[in-house]
XYZ file of C-alpha atoms in Angstrom:
576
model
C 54.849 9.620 -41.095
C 52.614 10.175 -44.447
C 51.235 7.078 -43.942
C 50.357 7.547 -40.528
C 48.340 10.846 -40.955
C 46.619 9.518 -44.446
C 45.241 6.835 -41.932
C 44.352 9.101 -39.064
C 42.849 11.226 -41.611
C 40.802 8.265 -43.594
C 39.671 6.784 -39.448
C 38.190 10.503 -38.882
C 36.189 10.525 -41.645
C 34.779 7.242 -41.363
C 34.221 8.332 -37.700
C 32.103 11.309 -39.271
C 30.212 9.648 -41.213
C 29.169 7.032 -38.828
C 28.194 9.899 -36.853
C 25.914 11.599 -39.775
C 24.430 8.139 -40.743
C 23.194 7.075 -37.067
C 21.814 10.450 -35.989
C 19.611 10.812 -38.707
C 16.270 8.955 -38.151
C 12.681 8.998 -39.435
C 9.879 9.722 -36.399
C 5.584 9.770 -36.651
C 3.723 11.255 -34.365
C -0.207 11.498 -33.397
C -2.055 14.765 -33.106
C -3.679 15.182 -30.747
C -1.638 13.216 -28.948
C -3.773 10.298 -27.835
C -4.509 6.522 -28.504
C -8.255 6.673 -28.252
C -10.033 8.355 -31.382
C -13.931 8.431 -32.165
C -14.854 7.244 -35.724
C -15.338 10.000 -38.079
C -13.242 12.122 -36.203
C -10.000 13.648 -38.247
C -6.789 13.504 -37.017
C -2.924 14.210 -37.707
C 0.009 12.702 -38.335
C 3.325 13.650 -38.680
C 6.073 12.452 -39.994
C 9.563 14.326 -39.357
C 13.014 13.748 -40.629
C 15.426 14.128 -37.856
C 19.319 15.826 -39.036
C 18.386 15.915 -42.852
C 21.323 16.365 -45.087
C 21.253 18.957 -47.991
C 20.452 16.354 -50.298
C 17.495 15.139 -48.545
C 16.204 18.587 -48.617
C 17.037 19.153 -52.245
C 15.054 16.019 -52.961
C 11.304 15.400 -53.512
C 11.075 12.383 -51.927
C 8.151 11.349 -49.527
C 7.448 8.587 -46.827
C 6.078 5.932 -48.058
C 2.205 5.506 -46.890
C 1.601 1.948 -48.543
C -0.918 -0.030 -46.278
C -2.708 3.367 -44.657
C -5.073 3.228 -47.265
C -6.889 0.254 -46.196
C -8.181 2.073 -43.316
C -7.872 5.726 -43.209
C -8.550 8.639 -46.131
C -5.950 11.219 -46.563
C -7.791 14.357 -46.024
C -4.910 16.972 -46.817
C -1.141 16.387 -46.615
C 1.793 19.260 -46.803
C 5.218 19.081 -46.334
C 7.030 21.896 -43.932
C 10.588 23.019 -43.706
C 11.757 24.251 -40.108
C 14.522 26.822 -39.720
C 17.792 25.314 -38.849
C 18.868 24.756 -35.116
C 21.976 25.384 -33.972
C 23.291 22.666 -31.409
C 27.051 22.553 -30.182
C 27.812 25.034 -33.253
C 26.322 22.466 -35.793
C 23.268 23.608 -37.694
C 20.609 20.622 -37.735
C 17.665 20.680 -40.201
C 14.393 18.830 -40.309
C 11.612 18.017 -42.979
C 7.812 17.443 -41.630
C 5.635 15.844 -43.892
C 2.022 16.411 -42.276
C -0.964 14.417 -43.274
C -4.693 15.162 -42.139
C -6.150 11.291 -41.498
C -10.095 10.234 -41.051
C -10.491 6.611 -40.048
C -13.145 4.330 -42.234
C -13.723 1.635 -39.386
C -13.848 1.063 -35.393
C -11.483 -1.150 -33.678
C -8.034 -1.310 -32.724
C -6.023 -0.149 -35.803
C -2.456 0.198 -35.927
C -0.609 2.545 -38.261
C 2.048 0.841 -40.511
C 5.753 2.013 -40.243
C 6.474 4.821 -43.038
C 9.742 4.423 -44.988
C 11.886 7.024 -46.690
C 14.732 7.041 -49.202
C 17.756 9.247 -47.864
C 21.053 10.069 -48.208
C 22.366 7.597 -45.677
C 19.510 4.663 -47.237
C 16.128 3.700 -46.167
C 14.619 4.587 -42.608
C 11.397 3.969 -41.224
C 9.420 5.053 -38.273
C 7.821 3.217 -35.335
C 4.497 1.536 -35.418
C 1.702 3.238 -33.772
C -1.678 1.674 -32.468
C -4.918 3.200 -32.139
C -8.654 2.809 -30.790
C -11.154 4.009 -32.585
C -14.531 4.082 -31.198
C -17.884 4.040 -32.825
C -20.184 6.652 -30.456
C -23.076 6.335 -33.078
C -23.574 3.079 -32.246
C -25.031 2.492 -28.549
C -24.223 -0.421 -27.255
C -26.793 -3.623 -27.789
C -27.557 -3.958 -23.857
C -27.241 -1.321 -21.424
C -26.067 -3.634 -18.688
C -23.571 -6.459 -19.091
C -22.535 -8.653 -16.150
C -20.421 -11.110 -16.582
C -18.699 -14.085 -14.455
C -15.071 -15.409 -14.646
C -13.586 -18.370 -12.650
C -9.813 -18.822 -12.159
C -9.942 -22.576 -12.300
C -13.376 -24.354 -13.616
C -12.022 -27.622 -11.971
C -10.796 -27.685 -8.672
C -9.994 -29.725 -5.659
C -12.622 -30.355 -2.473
C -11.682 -26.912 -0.572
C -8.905 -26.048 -2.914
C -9.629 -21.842 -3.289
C -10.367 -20.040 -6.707
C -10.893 -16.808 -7.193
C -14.913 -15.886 -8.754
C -14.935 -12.628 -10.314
C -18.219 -10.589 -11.133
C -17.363 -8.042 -13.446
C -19.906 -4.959 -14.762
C -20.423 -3.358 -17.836
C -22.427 -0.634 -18.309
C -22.692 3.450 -19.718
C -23.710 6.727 -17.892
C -24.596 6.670 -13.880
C -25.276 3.733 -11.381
C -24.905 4.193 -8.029
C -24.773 2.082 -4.462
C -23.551 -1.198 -6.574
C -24.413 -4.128 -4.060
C -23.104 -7.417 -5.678
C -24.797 -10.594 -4.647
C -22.752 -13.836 -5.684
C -23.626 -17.676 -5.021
C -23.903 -18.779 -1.645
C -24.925 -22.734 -1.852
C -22.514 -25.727 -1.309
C -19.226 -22.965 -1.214
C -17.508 -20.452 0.644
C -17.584 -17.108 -0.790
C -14.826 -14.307 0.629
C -14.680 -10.838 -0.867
C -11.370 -9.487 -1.855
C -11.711 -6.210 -0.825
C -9.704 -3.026 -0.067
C -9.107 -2.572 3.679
C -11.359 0.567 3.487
C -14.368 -1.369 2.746
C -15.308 -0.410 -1.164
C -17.042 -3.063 -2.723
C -16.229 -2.446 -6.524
C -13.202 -1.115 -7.806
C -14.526 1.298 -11.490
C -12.431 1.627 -14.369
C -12.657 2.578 -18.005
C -12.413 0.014 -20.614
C -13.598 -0.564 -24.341
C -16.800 -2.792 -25.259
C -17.963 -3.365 -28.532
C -16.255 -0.728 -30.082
C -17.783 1.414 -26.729
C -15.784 3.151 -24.525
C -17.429 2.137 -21.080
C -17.272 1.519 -17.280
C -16.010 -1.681 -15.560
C -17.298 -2.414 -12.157
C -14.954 -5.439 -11.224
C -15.654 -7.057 -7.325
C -13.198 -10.374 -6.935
C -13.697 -13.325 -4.152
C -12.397 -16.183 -3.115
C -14.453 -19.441 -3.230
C -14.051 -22.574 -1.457
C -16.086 -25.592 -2.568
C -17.776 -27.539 0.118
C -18.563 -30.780 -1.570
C -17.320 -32.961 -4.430
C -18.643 -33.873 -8.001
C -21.032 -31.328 -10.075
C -21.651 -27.962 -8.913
C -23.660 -25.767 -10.779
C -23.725 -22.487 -8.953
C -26.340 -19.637 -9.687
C -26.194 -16.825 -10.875
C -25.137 -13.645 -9.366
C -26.750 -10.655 -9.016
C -26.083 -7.041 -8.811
C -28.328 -4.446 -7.812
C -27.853 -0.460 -8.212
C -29.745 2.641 -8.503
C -30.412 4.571 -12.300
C -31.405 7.780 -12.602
C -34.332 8.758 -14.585
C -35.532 11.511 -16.221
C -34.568 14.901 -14.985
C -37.537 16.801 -13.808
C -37.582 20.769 -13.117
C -38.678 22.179 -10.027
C -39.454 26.025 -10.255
C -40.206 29.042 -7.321
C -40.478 32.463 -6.840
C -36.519 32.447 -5.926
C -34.908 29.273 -7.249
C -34.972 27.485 -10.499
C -33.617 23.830 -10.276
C -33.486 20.543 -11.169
C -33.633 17.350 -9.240
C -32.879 13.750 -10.122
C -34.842 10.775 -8.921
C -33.289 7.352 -8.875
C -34.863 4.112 -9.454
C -33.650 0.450 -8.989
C -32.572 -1.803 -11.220
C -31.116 -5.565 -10.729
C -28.651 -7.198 -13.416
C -28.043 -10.852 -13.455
C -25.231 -13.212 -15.017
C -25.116 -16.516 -15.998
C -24.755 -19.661 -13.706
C -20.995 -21.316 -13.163
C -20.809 -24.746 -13.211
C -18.184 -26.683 -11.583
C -16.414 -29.758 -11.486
C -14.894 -30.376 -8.192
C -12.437 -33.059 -7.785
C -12.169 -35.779 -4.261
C -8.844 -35.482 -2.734
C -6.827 -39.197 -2.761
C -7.757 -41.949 -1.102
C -5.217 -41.592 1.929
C -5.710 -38.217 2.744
C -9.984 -37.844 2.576
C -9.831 -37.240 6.585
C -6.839 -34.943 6.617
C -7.276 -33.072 3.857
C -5.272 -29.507 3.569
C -4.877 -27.789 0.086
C -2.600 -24.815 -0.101
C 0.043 -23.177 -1.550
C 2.524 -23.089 1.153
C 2.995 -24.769 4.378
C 5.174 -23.876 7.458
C 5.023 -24.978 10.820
C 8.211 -23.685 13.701
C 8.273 -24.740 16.971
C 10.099 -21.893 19.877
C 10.411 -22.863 24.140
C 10.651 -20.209 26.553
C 12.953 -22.974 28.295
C 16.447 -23.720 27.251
C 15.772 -27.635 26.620
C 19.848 -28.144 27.372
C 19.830 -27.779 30.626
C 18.071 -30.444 32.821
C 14.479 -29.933 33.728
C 12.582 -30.212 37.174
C 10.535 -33.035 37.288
C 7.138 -31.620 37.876
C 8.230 -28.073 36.258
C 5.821 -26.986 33.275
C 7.653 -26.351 29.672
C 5.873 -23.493 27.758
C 5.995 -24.660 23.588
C 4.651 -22.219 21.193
C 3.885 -23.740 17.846
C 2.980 -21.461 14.905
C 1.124 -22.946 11.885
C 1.642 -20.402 8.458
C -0.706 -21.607 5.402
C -1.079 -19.556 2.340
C -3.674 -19.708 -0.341
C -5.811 -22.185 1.958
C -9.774 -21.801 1.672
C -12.392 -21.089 4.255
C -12.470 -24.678 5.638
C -11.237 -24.910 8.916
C -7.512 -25.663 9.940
C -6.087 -28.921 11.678
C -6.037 -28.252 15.881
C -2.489 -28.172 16.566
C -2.719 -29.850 19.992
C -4.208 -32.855 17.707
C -0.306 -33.213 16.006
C 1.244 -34.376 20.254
C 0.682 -37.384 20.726
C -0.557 -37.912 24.428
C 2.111 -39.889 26.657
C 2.320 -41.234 30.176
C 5.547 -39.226 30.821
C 3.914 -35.532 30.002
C 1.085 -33.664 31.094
C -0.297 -31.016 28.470
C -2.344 -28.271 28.792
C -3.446 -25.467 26.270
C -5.502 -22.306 25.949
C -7.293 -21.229 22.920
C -5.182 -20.742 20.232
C -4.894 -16.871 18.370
C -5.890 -17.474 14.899
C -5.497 -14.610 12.526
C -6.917 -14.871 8.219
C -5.617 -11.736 6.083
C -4.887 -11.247 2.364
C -1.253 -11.333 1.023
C 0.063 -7.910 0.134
C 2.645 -9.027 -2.647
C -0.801 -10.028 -4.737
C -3.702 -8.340 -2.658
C -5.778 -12.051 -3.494
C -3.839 -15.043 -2.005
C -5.028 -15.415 2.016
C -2.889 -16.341 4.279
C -3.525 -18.239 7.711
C -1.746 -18.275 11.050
C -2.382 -20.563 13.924
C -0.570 -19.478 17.439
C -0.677 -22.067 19.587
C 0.701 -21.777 23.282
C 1.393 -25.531 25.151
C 2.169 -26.586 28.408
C 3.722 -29.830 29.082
C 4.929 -30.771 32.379
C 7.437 -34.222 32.663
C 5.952 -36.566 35.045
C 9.261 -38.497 35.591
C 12.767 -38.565 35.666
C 15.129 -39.364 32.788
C 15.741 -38.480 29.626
C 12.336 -38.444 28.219
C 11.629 -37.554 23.990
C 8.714 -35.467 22.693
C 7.252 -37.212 19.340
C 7.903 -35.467 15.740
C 5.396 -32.791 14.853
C 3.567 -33.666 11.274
C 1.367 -32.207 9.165
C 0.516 -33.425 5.316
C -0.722 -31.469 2.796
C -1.930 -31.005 -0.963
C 0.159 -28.924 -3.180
C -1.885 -26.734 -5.269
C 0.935 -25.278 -7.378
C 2.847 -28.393 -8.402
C 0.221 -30.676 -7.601
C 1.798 -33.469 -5.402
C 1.504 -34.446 -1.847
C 3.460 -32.958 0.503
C 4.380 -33.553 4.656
C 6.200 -30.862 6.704
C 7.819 -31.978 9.836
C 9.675 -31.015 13.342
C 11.725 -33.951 15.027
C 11.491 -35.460 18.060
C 12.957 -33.378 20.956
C 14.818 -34.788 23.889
C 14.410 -33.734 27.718
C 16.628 -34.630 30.518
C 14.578 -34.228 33.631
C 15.845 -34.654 37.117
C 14.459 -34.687 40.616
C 13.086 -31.659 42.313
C 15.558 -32.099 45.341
C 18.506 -31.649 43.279
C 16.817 -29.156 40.694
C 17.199 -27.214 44.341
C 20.462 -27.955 45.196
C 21.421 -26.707 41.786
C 19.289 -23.724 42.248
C 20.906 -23.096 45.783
C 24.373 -22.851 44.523
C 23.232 -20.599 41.293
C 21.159 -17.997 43.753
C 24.446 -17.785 45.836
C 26.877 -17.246 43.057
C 24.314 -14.615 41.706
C 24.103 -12.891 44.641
C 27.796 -11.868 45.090
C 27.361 -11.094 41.553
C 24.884 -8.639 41.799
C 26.389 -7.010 45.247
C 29.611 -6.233 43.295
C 27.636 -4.967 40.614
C 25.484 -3.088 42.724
C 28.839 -1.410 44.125
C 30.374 -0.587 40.898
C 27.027 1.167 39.781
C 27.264 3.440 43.116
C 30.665 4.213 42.241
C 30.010 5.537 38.427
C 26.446 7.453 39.424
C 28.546 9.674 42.690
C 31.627 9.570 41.492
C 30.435 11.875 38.161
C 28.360 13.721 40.842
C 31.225 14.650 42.963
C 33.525 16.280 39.784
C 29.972 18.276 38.984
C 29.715 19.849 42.305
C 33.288 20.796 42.402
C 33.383 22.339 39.119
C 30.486 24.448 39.857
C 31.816 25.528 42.800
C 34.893 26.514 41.269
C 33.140 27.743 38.215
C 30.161 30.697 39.435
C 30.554 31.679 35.852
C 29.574 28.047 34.315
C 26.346 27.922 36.683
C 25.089 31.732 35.534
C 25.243 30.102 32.250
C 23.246 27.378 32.972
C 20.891 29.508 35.106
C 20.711 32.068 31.433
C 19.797 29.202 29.628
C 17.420 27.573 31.652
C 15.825 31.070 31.877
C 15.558 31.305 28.002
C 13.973 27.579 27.955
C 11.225 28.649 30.055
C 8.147 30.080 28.518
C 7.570 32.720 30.561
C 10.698 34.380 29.451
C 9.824 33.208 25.968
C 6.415 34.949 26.441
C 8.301 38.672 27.597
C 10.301 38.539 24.106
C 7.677 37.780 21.540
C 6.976 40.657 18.670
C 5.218 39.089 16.177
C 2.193 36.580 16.442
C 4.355 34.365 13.985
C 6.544 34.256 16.847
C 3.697 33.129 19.106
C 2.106 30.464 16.905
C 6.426 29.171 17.011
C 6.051 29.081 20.755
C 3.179 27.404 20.501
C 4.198 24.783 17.982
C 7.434 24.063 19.771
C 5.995 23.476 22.999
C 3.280 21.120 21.562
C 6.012 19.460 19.984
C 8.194 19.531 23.204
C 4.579 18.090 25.740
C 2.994 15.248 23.917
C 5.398 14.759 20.399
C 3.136 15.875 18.081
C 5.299 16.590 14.901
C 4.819 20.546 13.529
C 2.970 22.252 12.315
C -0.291 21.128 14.461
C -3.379 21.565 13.237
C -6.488 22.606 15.349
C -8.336 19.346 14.513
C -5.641 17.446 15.076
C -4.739 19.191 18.516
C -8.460 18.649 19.654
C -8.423 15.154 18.350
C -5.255 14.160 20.727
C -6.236 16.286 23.966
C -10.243 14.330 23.249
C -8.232 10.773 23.846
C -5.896 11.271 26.273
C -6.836 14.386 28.669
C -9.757 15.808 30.373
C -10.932 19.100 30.819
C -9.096 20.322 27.810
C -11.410 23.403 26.516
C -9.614 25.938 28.238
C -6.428 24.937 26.123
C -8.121 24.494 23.323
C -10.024 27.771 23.296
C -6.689 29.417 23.898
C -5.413 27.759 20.766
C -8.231 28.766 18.569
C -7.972 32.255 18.797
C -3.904 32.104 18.430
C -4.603 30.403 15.258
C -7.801 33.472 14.592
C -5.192 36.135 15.561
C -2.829 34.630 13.334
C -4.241 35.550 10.013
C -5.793 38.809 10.501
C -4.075 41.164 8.071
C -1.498 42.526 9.803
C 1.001 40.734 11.931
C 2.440 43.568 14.282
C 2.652 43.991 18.072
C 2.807 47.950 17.689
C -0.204 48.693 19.931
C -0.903 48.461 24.113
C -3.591 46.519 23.289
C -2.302 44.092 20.924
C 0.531 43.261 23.932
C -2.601 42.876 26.361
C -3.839 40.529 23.948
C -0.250 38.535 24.311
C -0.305 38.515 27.801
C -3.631 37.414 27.708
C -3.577 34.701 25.499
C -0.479 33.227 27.485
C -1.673 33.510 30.810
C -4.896 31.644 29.107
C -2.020 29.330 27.508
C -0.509 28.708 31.282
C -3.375 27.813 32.838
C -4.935 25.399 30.308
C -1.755 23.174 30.806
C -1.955 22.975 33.957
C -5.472 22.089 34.246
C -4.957 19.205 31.624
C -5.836 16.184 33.653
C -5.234 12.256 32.403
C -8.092 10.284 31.267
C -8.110 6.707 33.192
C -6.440 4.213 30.328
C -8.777 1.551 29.214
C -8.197 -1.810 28.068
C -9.163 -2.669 24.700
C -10.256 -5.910 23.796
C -8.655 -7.731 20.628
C -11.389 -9.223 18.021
C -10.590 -11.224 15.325
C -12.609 -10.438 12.018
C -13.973 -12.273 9.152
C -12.422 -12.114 6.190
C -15.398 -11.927 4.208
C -17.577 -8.889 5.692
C -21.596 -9.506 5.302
C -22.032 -7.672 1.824
């Protein structure tokens, strides 16, 4: 039994001090607390012991600061002793060492890890990088524009992506870039709501400055050498303020004058595609082709009797040269007639990476057998170059199979189906009489046995309407409620409604809608006047009047005729 408590006892205590040794760590911190400092600026950093033991208190040691020297002067250091915290009825100590820091350099520094000799052994703090920037110095030239490609040797119409990016200090505004046009096809990357550049703050030279950044996507259009020009980008500076001065203003304008920045010229080496594949050349990430019929193709087929085929062509990260014709991939046959309209072609940017395009063909095909039998459609194929792993590729349908027959018993068949439907759809047509009166019938009964059900309904049906909902409003709250939920209740506009928002639906889908809105205007007026009370005669007049104004507004809403809108496909490189 000794034994056993000498070893509980002995397991506890190692359990403590486990405990003691891994809570207590060594932490630095920056103040103030940021990455970016200026050179010659002063700083702080501390250094705190976190659950100090007595001993550690008791003892002058200090973090070691070997390797801080190299770039930073100790301006003033002092070491602080906290009061004691009390957490889950265990008092808790800390020692802060502070040091006051001036950096000698500019650049990216980084602060070493700072070790210190406790009770429980050596512990050291995290690492911590810093910027510091050199604002003495301006930078060499105001305006830096440079040019990146993604790939400097590419395939004939494999896509890259050409990025103009702009460096520059203080104010430029109405940035218009203007890249290479010449043997390639250039396709700005844009956001959807049309800004050109997309600004962010970045560090040059030691600088802290803005980055203009504008990507695209371009295409080569021939093989061999390409040496592309450079790009431009023009902007507006401001000068020199100058001070305009009346009798009853004092201000100051700013006048603007242009400027134009140029890069340096790309060069490129584009590759020829193989020998097979120079007249059906395709580079792209990823291919897919499907192939759906509004027919079910196992069942026999009229002769004569057109089959509707929709094939749809997906290709992503394919350039701006146009796509194979997908009526090109059936082979034309003396046992099929085919006939196609324009296909829907549609060109948008991927939204996993916001840079890869992606293209989609639609293609709708009618093909009519021309005799009987069972006759087979040709496999659909389409080979392609593999940009990622760099190989040639072919995607394929198979062949499908048709069993056509003769129209005369395509209408035998037919005859029997129609009859065989119809008795189906007269019993059907029975049973549906029987379940809408039969629920009908137990209505009418119960109400008639029930007076007391149908003044229910009659009370709530009253309450619903608004003209009893009118008679019981107090407060204008309550009115603009009313209001709301019958909005809500007309057209499904989701509470609360705004006035512009309101106008903007009645504008697109009703005429003569002033009276309503009017109406709703001086609800919403009425509504935040100081005080919210229906005391007076002539605030209820003002209720009465604003619903009767209410009333007749929705009823003289009338329908705008509907118009039919036009789809149009758009570029997806907008004229910059």
């Amino acid at each position: 039994m000794k034994h056993l408590i000498y070893n509980y006892l002995f397991i506890s205590l190692l359990s403590w001090t486990g405990a003691s040794y891994a809570a207590a760590q060594l932490n630095a911190v920056v103040e103030p607390h940021s990455n970016r400092l200026t050179l010659g600026q002063t700083f702080r950093v501390r250094i705190t012991l976190i659950n100090a033991s007595e001993t550690d208190i008791r003892s002058n040691n200090t973090p070691n600061l070997e390797g801080l020297h190299t770039a930073f002067s100790i301006k003033n250091q002092q070491r602080i002793l906290p009061p004691a915290i009390n957490v889950n009825g265990e008092m808790r100590r800390q020692i802060i060492w502070q040091y006051t820091l001036e950096p000698h350099r500019a650049g990216t520094v980084t602060l070493p890890a700072f070790s210190l000799n406790t009770s429980v052994g050596v512990l050291y703090s995290q690492t911590l990088e810093l910027t510091i920037l050199d604002d003495r110095q301006p930078i060499k030239t105001a305006f830096i524009l440079e040019t990146q490609i993604s790939n400097p040797n590419p395939y004939l119409y494999e896509p890259i992506y050409y990025t103009l990016r702009l460096y520059y200090q203080g104010e430029l505004r109405d940035l218009q870039p203007i890249p290479p046009t010449d043997g390639i096809i250039m396709e700005h990357l844009g956001n959807p709501m049309g800004k050109v550049i997309k600004n962010q703050r970045g560090v040059l030279n030691n600088q802290e400055v803005i980055i203009g950044e504008v990507v695209y996507l371009l295409t080569p259009l021939r093989t061999g050498t390409l040496n592309l020009p450079a790009s431009k980008m023009k902007g507006l500076q401001p000068e020199e303020q100058q001070t305009l001065i009346s009798q009853q203003t004092n201000f100051s304008t700013i006048n603007y004058q242009p400027i134009e920045i140029t890069s340096r010229p790309v060069v490129l080496n584009v590759q020829a595609p193989p020998e097979p594949l120079q007249n059906n050349w395709l580079p792209a990430k990823s291919l897919s082709l499907t192939r759906t019929w509004q027919q079910d193709l196992t069942q026999a087929i009229p002769v004569g009797v057109p089959l509707v085929c929709t094939l749809l062509l997906t290709v992503e990260g394919v350039g701006g040269q146009p796509l194979p014709q997908l009526v090109d991939l059936l082979t034309q046959t003396t046992d099929f007639r085919i006939h196609h309209p324009s296909p829907a072609t549609q060109r948008k940017v991927s939204t996993e990476d916001g840079k890869t395009p992606i293209n989609t063909i639609r293609q709708e095909i009618s093909i009519t057998p021309l005799k009987t039998g069972v006759l087979t459609l040709p496999p659909l194929k389409i080979q392609w170059w593999d940009t990622v792993n760099k190989r040639l590729q072919l995607t394929e349908l198979p062949n499908e199979s048709i069993t056509v027959i003769p129209l005369q018993t395509a209408e035998a068949i037919q005859t029997t189906i129609d009859t065989a439907e119809v008795e189906k759809r007269y019993f059907l047509k029975n049973y549906q009489v029987i379940t809408i009166i039969l629920p009908i019938i137990l209505f009418s009964v119960l109400l008639w046995f029930s007076p007391s059900l149908a003044r229910a309904i009659h009370r709530y049906k009253k309450k619903r309407s608004l003209h009893y909902q009118w008679q019981h409003i107090e407060t204008m709250a309550q009115l603009q409620q009313v209001i709301q939920n019958n909005i809500q209740e007309t057209w499904g506009i989701a509470t609360p409604v705004h006035f512009a928002q309101l106008q903007q639906y009645l504008a697109q889908h009703y005429e003569n809608s002033e009276l309503l809105l009017g109406t709703y205007y001086f609800i919403e007026r009425e509504l935040y006047k100081p005080h919210d009370s229906l005391e007076t005669e002539a605030d209820k007049k003002d209720i009465i009047m604003l619903c009767e104004q209410w009333q007749k507004g929705l009823k003289g809403l009338k329908d705008k005729p509907k118009m039919l809108h036009h789809s149009q496909l758009h570029a997806l490189n907008p004229p910059v």
